[in-house]
CSV table of C-alpha atoms and ligand atoms in Angstrom, one decimal:
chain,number,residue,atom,x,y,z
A,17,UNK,CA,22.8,168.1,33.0
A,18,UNK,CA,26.5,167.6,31.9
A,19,UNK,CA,28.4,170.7,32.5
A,20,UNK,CA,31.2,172.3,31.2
A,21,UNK,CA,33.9,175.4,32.1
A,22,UNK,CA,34.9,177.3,29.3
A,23,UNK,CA,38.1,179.9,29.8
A,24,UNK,CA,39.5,182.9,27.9
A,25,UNK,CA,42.9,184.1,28.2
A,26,UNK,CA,43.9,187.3,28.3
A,27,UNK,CA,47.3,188.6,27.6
A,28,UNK,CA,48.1,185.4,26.2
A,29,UNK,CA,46.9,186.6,23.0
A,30,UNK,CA,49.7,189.2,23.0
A,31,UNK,CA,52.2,186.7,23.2
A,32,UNK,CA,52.4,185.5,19.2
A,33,UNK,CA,54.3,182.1,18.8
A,34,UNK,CA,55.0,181.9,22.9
A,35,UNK,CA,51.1,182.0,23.0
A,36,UNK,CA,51.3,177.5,23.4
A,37,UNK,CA,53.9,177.4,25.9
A,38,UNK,CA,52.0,179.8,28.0
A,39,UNK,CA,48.6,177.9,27.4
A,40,UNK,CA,50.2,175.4,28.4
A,41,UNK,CA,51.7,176.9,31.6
A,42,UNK,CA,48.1,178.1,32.2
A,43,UNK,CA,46.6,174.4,31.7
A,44,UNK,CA,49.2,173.4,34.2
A,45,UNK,CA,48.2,175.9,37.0
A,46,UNK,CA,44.4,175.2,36.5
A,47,UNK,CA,45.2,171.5,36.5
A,48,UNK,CA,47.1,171.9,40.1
A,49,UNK,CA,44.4,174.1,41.5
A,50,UNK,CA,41.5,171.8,40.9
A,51,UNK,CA,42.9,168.0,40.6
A,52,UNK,CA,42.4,167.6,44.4
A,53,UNK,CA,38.8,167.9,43.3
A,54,UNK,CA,38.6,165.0,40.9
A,55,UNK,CA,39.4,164.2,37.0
A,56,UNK,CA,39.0,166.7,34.5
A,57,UNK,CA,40.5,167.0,31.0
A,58,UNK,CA,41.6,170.0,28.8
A,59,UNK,CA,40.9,171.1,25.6
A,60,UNK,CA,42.5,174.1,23.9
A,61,UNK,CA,40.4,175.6,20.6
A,62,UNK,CA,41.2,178.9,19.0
A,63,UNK,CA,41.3,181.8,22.6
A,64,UNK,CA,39.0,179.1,24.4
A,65,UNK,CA,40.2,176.5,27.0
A,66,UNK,CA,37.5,173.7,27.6
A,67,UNK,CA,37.6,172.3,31.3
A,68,UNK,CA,35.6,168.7,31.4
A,69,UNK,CA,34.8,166.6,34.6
A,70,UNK,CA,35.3,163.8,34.0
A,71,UNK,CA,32.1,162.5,36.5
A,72,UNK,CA,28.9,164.6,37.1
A,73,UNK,CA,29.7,164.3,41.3
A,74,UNK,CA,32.8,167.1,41.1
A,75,UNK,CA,32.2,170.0,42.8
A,76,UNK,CA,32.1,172.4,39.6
A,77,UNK,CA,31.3,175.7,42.3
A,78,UNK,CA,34.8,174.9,43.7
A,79,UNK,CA,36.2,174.4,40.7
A,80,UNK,CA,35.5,177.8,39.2
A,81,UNK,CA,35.9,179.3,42.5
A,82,UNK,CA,39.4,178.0,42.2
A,83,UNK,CA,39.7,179.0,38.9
A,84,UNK,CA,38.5,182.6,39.1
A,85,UNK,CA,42.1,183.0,41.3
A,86,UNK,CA,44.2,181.3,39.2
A,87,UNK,CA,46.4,184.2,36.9
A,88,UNK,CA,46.2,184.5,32.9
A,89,UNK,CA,42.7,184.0,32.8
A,90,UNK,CA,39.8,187.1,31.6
A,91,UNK,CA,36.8,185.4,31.8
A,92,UNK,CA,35.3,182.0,33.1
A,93,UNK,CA,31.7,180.6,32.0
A,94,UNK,CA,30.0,177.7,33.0
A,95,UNK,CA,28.4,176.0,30.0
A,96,UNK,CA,25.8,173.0,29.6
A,97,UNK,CA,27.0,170.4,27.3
A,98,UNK,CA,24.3,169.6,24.8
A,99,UNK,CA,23.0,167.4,21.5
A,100,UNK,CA,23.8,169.2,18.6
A,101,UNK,CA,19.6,169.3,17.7
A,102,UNK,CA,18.0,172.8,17.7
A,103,UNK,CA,14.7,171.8,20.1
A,104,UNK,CA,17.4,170.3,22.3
A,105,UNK,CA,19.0,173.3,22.0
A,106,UNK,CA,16.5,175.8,22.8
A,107,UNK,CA,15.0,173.7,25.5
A,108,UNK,CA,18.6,173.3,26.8
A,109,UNK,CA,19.2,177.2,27.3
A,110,UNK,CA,15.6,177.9,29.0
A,111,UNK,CA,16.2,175.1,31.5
A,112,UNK,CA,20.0,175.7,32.3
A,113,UNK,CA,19.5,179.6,32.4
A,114,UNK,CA,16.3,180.0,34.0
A,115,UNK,CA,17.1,181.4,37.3
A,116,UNK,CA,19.2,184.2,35.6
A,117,UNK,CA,16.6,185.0,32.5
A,118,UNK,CA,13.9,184.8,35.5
A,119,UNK,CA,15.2,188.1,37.2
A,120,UNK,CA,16.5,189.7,34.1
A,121,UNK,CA,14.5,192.3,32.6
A,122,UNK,CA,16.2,192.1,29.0
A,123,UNK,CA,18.6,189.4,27.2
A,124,UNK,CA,19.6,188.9,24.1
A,125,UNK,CA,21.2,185.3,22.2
A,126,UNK,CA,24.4,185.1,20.8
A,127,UNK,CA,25.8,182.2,18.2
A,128,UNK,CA,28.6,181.0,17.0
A,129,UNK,CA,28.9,178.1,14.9
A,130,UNK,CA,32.2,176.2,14.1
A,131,UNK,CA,30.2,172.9,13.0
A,132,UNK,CA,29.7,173.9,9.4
A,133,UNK,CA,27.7,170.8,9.3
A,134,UNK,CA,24.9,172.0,11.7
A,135,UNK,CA,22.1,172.9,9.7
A,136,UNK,CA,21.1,176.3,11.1
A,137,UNK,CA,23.7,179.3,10.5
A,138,UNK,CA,23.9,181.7,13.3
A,139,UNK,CA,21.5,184.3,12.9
A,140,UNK,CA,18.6,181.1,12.8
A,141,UNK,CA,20.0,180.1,16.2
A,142,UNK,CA,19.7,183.5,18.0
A,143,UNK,CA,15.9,183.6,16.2
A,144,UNK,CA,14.9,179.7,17.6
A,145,UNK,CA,16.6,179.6,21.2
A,146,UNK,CA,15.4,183.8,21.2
A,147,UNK,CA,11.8,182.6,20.4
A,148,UNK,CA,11.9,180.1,22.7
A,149,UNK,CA,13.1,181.9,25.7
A,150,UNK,CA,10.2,184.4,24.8
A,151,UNK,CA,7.4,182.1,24.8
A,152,UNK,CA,8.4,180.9,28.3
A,153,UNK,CA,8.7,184.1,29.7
A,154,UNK,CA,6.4,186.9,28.7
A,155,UNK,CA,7.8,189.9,30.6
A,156,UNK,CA,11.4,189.4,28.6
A,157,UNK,CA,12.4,191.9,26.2
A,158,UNK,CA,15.0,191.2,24.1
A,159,UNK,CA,18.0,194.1,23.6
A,160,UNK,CA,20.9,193.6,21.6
A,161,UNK,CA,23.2,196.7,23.0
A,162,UNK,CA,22.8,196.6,26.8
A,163,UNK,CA,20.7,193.5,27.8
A,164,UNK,CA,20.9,191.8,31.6
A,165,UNK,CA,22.0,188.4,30.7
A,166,UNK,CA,23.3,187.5,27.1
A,167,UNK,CA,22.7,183.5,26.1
A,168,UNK,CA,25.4,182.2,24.4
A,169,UNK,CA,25.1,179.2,22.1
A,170,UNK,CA,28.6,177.1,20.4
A,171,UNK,CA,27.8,174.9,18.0
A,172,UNK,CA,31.1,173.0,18.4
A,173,UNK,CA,32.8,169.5,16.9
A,174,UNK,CA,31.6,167.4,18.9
A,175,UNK,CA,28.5,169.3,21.0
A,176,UNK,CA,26.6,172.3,21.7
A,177,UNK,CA,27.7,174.4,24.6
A,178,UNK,CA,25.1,176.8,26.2
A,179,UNK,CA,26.1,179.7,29.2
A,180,UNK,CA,25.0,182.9,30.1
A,181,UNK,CA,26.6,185.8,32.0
A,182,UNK,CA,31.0,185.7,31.8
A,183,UNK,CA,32.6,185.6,35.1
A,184,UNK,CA,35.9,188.0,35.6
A,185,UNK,CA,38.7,186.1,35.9
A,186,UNK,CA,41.7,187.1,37.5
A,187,UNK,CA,43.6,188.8,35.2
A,188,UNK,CA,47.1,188.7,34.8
A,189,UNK,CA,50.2,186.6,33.4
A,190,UNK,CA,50.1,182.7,34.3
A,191,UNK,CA,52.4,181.9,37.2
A,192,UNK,CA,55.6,181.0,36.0
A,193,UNK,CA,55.9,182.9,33.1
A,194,UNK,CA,57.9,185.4,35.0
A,195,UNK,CA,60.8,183.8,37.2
A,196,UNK,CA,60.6,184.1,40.8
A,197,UNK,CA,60.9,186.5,43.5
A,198,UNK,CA,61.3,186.7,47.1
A,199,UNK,CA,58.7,188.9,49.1
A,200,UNK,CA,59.7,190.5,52.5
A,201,UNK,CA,56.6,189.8,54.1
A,202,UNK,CA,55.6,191.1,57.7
A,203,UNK,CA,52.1,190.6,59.1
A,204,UNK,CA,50.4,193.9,57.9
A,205,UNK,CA,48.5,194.9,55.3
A,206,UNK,CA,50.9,196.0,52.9
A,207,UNK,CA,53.3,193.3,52.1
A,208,UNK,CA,50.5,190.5,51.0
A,209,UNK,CA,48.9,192.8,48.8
A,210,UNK,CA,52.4,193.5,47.3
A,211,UNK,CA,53.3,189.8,46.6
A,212,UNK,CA,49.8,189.5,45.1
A,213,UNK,CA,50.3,192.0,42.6
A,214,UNK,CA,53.7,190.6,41.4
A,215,UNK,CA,52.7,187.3,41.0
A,216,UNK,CA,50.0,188.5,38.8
A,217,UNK,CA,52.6,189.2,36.7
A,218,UNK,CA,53.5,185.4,36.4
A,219,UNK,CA,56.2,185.8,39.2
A,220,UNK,CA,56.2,182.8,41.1
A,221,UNK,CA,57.0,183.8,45.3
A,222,UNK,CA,59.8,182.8,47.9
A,223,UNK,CA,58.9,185.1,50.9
A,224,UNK,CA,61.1,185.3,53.8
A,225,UNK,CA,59.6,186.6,57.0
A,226,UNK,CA,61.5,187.8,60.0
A,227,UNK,CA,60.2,186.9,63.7
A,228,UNK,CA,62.2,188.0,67.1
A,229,UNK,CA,61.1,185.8,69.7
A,230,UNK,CA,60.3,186.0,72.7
A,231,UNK,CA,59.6,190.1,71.2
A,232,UNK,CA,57.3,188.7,68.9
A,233,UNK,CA,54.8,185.3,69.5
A,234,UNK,CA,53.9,182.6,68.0
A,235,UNK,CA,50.6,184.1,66.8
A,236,UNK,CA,52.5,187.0,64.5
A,237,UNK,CA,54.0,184.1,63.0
A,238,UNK,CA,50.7,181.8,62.0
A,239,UNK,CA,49.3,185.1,60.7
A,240,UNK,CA,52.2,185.3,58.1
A,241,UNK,CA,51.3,181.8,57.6
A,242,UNK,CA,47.2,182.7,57.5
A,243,UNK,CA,48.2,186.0,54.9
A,244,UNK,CA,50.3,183.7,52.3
A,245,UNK,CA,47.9,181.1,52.4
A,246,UNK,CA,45.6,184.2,50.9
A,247,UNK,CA,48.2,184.9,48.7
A,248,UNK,CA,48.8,181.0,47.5
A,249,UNK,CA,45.3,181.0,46.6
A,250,UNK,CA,46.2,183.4,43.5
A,251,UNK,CA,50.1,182.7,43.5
A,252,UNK,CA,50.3,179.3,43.7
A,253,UNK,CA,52.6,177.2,46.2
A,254,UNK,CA,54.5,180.1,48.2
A,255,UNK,CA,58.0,178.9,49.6
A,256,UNK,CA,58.3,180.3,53.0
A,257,UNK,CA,61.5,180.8,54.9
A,258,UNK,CA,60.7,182.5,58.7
A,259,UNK,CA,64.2,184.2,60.2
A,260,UNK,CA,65.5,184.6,63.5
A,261,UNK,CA,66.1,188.0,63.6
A,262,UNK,CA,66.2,188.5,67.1
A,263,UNK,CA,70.1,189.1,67.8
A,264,UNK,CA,70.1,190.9,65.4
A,265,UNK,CA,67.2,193.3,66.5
A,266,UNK,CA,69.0,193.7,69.9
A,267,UNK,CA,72.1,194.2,68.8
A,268,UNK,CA,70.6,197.3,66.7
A,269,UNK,CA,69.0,198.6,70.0
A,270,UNK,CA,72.0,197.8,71.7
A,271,UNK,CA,74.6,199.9,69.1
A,272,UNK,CA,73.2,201.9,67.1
A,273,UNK,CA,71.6,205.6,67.3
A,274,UNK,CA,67.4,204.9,68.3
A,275,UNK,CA,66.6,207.2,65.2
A,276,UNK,CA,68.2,205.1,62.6
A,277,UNK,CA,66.9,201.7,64.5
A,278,UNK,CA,64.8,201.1,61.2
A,279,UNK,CA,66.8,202.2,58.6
A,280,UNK,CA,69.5,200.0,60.2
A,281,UNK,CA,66.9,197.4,60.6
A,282,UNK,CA,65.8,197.5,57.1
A,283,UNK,CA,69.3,197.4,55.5
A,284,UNK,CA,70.0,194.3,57.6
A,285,UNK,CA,66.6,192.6,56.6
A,286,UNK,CA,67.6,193.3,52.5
A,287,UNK,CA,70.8,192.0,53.4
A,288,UNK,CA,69.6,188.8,55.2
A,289,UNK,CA,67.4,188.3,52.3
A,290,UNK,CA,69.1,188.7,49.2
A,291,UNK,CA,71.3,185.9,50.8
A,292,UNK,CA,68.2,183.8,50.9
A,293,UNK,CA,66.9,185.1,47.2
A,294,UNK,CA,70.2,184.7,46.0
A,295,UNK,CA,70.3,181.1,47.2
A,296,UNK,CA,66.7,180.6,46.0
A,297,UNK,CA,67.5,181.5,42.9
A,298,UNK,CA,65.1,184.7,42.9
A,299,UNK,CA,66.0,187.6,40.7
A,300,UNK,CA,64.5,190.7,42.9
A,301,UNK,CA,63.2,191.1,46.0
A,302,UNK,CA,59.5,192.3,46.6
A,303,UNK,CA,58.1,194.5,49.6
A,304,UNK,CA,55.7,196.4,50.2
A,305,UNK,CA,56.1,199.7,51.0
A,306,UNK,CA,54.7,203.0,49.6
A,307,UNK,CA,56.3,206.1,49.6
A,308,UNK,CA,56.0,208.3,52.8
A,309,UNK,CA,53.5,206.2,54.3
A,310,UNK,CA,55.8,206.4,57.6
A,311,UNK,CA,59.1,207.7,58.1
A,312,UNK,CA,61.1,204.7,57.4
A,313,UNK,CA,59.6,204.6,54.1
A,314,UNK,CA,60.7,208.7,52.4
A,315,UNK,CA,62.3,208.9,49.6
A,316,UNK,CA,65.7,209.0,51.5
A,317,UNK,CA,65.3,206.1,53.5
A,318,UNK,CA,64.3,203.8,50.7
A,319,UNK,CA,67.5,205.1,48.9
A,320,UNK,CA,69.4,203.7,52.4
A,321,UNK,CA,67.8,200.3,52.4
A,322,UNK,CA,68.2,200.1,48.7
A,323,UNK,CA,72.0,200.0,48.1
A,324,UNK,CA,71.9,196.7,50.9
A,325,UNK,CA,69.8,194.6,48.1
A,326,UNK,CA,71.9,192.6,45.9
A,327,UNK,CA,68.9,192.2,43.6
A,328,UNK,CA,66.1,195.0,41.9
A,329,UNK,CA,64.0,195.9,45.0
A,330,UNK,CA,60.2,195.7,43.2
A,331,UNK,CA,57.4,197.8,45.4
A,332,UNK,CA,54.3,197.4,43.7
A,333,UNK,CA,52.4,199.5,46.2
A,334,UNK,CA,54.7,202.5,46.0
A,335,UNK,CA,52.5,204.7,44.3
A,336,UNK,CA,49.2,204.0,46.2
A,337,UNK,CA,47.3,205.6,49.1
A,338,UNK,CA,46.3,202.8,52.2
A,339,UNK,CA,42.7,202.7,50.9
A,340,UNK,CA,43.6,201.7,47.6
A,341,UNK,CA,45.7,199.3,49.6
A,342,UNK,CA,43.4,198.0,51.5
A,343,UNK,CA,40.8,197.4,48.5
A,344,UNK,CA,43.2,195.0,47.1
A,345,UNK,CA,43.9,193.1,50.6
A,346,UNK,CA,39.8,193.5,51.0
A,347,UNK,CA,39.5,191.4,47.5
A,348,UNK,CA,42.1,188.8,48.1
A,349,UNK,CA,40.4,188.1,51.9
A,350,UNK,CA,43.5,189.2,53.6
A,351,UNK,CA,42.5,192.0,55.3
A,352,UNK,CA,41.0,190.6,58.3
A,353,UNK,CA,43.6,188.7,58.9
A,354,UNK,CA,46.0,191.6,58.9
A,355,UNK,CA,44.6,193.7,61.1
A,356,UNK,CA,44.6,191.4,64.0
A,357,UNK,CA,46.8,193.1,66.2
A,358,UNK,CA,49.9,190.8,66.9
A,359,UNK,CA,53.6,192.7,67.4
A,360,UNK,CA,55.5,192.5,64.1
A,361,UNK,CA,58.9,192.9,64.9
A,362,UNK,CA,59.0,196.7,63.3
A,363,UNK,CA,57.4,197.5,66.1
A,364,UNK,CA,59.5,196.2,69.1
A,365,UNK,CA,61.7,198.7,69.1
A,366,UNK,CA,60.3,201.9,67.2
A,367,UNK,CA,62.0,205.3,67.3
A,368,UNK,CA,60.7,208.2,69.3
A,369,UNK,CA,62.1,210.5,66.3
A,370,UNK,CA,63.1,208.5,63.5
A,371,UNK,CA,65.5,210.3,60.8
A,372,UNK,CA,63.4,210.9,58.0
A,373,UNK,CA,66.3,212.1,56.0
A,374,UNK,CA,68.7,209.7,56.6
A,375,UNK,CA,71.8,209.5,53.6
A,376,UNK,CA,73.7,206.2,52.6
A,377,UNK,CA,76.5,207.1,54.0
A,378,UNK,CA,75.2,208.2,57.4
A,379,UNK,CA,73.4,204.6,57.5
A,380,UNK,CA,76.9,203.2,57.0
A,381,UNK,CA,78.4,204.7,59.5
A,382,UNK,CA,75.5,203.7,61.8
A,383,UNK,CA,75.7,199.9,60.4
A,384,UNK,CA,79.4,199.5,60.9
A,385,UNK,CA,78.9,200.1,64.7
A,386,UNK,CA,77.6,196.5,65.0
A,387,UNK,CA,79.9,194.1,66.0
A,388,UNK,CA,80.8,191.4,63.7
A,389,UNK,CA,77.7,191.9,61.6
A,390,UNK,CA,78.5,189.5,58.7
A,391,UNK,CA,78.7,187.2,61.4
A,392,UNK,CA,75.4,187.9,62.7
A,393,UNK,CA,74.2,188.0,59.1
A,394,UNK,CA,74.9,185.1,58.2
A,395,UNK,CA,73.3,183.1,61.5
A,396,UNK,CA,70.3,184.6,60.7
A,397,UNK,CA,70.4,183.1,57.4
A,398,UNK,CA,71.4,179.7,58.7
A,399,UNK,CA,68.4,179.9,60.7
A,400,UNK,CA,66.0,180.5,58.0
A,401,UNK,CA,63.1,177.7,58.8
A,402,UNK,CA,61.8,176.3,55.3
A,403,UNK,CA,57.8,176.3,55.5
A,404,UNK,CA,55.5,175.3,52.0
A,405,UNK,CA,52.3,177.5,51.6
A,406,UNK,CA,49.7,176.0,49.7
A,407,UNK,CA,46.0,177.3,49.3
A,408,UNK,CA,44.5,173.8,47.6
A,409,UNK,CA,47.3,171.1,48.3
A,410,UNK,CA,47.6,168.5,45.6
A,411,UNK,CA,46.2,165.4,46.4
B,507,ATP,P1,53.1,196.0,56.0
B,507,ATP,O1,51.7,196.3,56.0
B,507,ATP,O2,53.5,195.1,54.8
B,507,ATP,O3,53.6,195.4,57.3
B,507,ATP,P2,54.0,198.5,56.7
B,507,ATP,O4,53.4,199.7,56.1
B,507,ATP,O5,53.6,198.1,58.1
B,507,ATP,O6,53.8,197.3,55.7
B,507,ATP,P3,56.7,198.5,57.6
B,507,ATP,O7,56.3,197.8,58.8
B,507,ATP,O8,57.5,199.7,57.7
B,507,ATP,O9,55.5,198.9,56.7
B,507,ATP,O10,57.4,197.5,56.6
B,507,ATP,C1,57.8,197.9,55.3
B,507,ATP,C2,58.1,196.6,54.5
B,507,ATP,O11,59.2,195.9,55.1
B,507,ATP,C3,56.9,195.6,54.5
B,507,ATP,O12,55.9,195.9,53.6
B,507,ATP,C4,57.6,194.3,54.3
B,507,ATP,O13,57.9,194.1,52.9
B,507,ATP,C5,58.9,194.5,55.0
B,507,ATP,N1,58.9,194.0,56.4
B,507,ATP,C6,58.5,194.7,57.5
B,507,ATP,N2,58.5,193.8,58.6
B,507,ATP,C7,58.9,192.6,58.1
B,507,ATP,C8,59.0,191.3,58.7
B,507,ATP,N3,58.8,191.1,60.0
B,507,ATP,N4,59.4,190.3,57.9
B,507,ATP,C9,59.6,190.5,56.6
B,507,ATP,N5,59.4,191.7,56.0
B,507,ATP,C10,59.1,192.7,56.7
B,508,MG,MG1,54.5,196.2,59.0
């Protein structure tokens, strides 16, 4: 049997004359996320995108799997394609949803009808396929407000499409749509669940991740890799930059009061990568911290990190408690993968006491007792190691 995905966009619809260009931005991300699986065409008609394989030996469960991730999307059905001839029709939807009506208790059919031409009107579908359904499958009940699985039947241009239950899709602006960022990412569980939620906003992601070898192994750093991957599968291709941030790190321990090493630490990471955002050509940084989930992250300290970002710092998680947190990094499959318990280099060196009401100038002060910092700043960028992240690589 041929089959079919159909799409609805969400937001999209909000978007008046802009609604094609982001269509099209959507057909564009779909197109990149399943190509590697084969040939498939696009169709856009009225808040409907039509996905066709072009051969019947494409793996259409990967295919929406892939889809349900990709951004801008509110629901995904898969849909027999089917001769526009009512017992066709009605033997059609029995066959194709028979698993589903077979554990369902009550359904009910749904038409719509664009063909003009096609000889039943709408309400004379829902009674045939309905009727049909019935006759197969005594026990069925039909119930129009609340049923288990609702049929739906398009009697379209060129065929009849046939599915049952919607699937969620991801919800959501299509990547793209909203510039790019760059997302401070460590190995936790915070920080991919934060560049998740911005690029469901359309963002598109640089992350920059800082490593301090020999402090931190080679193991911290393939988990970044592992976590972005996660996040690639929703965000699409994720331009990774890892920093050697060990002098730095040291020279912190080495200069600078052990209560501000993560204030100090913190500044200097916003300052090592708005230089890379900058040069990137992001327009804010991402991370993701939530307020007084540890010291470094009060009110006060975020107001001393903050003045060392040259763009708008975003924090998407700011407001939330860890298990609301961890539901999100549960959903996108990242959660296992965080909690595997490699050093990050925030921990090498934590305080005994950290200063949880540190001021900006007080930071200052503690900052300008590294030597030659800009110098130090600026080898960290220089060793920025470029690294693309891609959940389904083209082909
Ligand atoms: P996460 O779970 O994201 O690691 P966290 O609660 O452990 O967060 P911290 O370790 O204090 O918090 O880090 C706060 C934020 O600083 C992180 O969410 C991340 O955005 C950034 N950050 C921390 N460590 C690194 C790192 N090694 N490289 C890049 N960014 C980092
Ligand atoms: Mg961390």
């Amino acid at each position: 049997m041929k089959e079919i995905i159909l799409i609805k966009d969400g937001e999209l619809a909000l978007k008046g004359l802009n609604r094609n260009t982001f269509e099209d931005i959507l057909i564009k991300n779909m197109r990149t996320r399943i190509s590697p699986l084969g040939d498939f065409s696009f169709r856009k008609s009225q808040s409907t995108i039509t996905v066709e394989p072009h051969s019947e030996n494409i793996d259409l469960d990967e295919a929406v799997a892939r889809i349900g991730k990709v951004f801008g999307i509110v629901g995904i059905s898969r849909a027999a394609v089917c001769e526009k001839e009512i017992g066709k029709i009605r033997e059609t939807a029995w066959n194709y949803l028979q698993d589903e009506l077979l554990f369902a208790k009550t359904f009910k059919v749904t038409a719509k009808r664009s063909d003009k031409n096609f000889p039943y009107k709408s309400p004379e579908i829902c009674d045939e396929v309905g009727g049909y359904i019935l006759s197969q499958n005594h026990r069925l009940k039909v119930d129009v407000h609340n049923p288990d699985v609702v049929v739906t039947v398009e009697v379209r241009d060129n065929a009849a499409y046939i599915h049952g239950s919607q699937l969620p899709g991801a919800g959501g602006m299509p990547s793209g749509t909203g510039g790019r960022a760059c997302l401070l990412i460590s190995g936790g569980i915070d920080s991919p669940v934060a560049g998740y939620m911005i690029a469901k906003r359309g963002v598109k992601l640089t992350a920059v991740h800082f490593a301090s070898p020999p402090y931190t192994s080679e193991l911290a750093e393939m988990k970044v890799h592992e976590l972005l991957e996660r996040v690639s599968a929703y965000a699409g291709r994720v331009n990774l930059f890892t920093v050697h941030f060990t002098e730095l790190q040291e020279a912190i321990r080495d200069h600078c009061p052990e209560e501000m090493f993560t204030v100090t630490m913190r500044r200097v990471m916003m300052k090592v990568a708005s230089k890379i955002a900058l040069w990137q050509a992001c327009d804010a940084l991402v991370t993701g911290e939530s307020l007084g989930q540890v010291a470094s992250q009060t009110i006060h300290a975020l107001k001393c990190t903050d003045v060392c970002a040259g763009l708008p710092v975003f924090r998407p998680c700011i407001g939330m408690d860890k298990n609301e947190i961890i539901e999100i990094s549960r959903k996108i499959d990242a959660f296992d993968i965080s909690i595997r318990p490699y050093e990050d280099c925030c921990t090498v060196f934590t305080p005994r006491h950290p200063r949880t009401r540190p001021t900006p100038a007080y930071a200052a002060e503690v900052e300008a007792m590294l030597p030659d910092e800009d110098a130090m700043i600026q080898r960290a960028v220089d060793s920025a190691k470029l690294m693309i992240i891609e959940a389904y690589p083209e082909k």
